[in-house]
Every structure is written in C-alpha cells, then in structure tokens.
XYZ file of C-alpha atoms in Angstrom:
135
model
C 154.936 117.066 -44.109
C 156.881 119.771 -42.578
C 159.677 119.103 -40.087
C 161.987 122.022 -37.825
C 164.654 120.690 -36.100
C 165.878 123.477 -33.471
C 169.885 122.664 -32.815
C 172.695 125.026 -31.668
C 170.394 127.452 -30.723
C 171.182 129.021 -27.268
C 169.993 132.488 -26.159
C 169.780 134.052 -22.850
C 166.823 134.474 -19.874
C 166.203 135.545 -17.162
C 163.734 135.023 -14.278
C 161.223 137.974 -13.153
C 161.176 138.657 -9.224
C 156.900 139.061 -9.261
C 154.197 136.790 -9.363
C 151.704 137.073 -11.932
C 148.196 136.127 -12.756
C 146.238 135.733 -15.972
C 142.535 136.983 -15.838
C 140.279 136.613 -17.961
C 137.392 139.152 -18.454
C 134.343 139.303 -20.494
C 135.760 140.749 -23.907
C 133.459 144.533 -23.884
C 135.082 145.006 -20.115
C 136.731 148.113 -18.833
C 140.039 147.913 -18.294
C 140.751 148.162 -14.381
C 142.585 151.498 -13.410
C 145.049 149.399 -11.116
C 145.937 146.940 -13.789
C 147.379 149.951 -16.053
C 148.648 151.878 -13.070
C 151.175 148.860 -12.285
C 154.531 148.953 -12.875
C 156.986 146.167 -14.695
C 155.464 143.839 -16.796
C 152.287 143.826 -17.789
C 150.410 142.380 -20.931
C 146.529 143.345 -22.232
C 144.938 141.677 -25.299
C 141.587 142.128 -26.308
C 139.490 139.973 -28.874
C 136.578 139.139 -29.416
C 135.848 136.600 -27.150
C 137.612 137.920 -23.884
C 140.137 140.327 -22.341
C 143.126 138.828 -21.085
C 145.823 139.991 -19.063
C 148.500 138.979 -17.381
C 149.602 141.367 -14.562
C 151.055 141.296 -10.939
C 149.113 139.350 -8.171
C 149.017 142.498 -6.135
C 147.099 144.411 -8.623
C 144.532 141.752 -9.813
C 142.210 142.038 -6.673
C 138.865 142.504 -8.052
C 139.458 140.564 -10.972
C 136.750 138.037 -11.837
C 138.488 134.954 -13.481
C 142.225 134.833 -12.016
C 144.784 132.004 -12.643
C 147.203 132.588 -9.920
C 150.764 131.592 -9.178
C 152.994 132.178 -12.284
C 155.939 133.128 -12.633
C 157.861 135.187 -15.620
C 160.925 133.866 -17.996
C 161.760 136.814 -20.150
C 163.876 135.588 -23.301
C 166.518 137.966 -23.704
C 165.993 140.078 -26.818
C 165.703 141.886 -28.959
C 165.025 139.903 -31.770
C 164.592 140.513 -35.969
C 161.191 139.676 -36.965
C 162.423 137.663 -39.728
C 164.536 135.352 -37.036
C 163.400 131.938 -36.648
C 162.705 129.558 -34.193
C 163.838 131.123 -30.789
C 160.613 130.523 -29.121
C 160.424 127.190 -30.387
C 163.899 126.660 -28.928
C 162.527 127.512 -25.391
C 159.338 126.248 -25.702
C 160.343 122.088 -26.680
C 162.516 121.613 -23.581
C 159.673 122.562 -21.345
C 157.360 120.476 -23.461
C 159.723 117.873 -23.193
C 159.554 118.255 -19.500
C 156.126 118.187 -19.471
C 155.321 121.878 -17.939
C 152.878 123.822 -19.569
C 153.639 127.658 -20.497
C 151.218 130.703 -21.186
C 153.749 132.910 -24.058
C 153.227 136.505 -24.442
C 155.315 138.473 -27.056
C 156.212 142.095 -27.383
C 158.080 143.892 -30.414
C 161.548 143.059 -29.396
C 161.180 139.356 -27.312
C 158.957 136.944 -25.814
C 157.847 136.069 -22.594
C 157.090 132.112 -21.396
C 155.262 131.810 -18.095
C 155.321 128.543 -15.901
C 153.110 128.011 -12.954
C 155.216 128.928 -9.619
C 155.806 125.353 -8.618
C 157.218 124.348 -11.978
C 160.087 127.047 -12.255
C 163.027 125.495 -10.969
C 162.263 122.578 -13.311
C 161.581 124.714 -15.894
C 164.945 126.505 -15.593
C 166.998 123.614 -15.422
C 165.092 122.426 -18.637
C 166.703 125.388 -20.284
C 169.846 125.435 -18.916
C 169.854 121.164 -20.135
C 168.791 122.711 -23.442
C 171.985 124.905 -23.143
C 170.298 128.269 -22.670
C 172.115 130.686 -19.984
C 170.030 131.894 -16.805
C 170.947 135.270 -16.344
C 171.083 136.477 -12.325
C-alpha cells in the first residue's frame, strides 16, 4: 500500500473574475466559433467519448449540455513536470471540506474549479491549508 502525506507545502492562487461553464458535446462536434473567439481562459479536450470545455458563461449560449456557475482558482505556476504533489496539496483541503472541483491543467500550472456558491469556502480551505490568496 502506497501512502503521500502532503506537509509544508504552500503555493500561491488566485481567484478568476469570470464565470465559467463546462459543456459537454457529442465527441465528432464542431468546435463553436464563439468558444475559440473568447478571450482569458479557456480549456478544449477532445476524446473519444465527448468534447469538453470549459469556457466563459457569456460565450456558451448555444451549447447543448452546460454545467453553469463555476468559478476559477488558478494555482500560481509555473511548475517542473517532475514536481510533486502541488495539486494534491490543493485538492485534499477542499476534499476535506467536502466541495467538489472540476481540475484542468496546462504546461506550466493547474486550474481547480468550484461551483460559484462554494468559493468563499473553498478559499478559506486553502488559506486553513496555509496557501496565500493572491488579490
């Protein structure tokens, strides 16, 4: 059995100003012109089961299956590929607390979203936890 222990760990976040959605769409879809034309952040992955994204709620009109009402926690990066347990060391004081998160990672961090309603909770989780909120 494998343990991880994640201690002394403290990074940085910060708090995007948009609300987001996460669609889902059927995985041979086009991608909608709107959805790439946005600006800020944005995130498209295709399998082959379905097309996610996870975009602004201004530009998702149209959009079949929507989850609405989330917001963004960027983890400030970047970070080496080869470093450890960062998202872990987000990701077990909101699962402590009980609030669910939809992750998205890019080349140099991650990205943890939390339904609207559950971001001030989620934020103090982290701060608890002894990460720093950037304003």
């Amino acid at each position: 059995m494998i343990t991880t222990e994640i201690k002394n760990m403290s990074y940085s976040f910060s708090v995007l100003l948009q609300n987001f959605v996460i669609a889902r769409l059927e995985p041979n879809a086009d991608l909608p012109s709107a959805v790439l034309a946005s600006p800020g952040f944005l995130s498209i992955t295709r399998t082959a089961d379905e097309l996610s994204i996870v975009c602004a709620e201004d530009v998702a009109a149209g959009l079949a299956r929507v989850d609405k009402a989330w917001r963004a926690i960027k983890v400030q990066g970047p970070f080496a590929f080869d470093q450890t347990g960062v998202l872990a060391s987000f990701l077990d004081p909101l699962a402590v607390a009980a609030i669910g998160i939809f992750a998205v990672s890019t080349f140099d961090t991650d990205y943890i979203l939390v339904k609207s309603a559950n971001l001030d909770g989620a934020v103090a989780a982290l701060k608890d936890a002894g990460h720093r909120l950037l304003v």
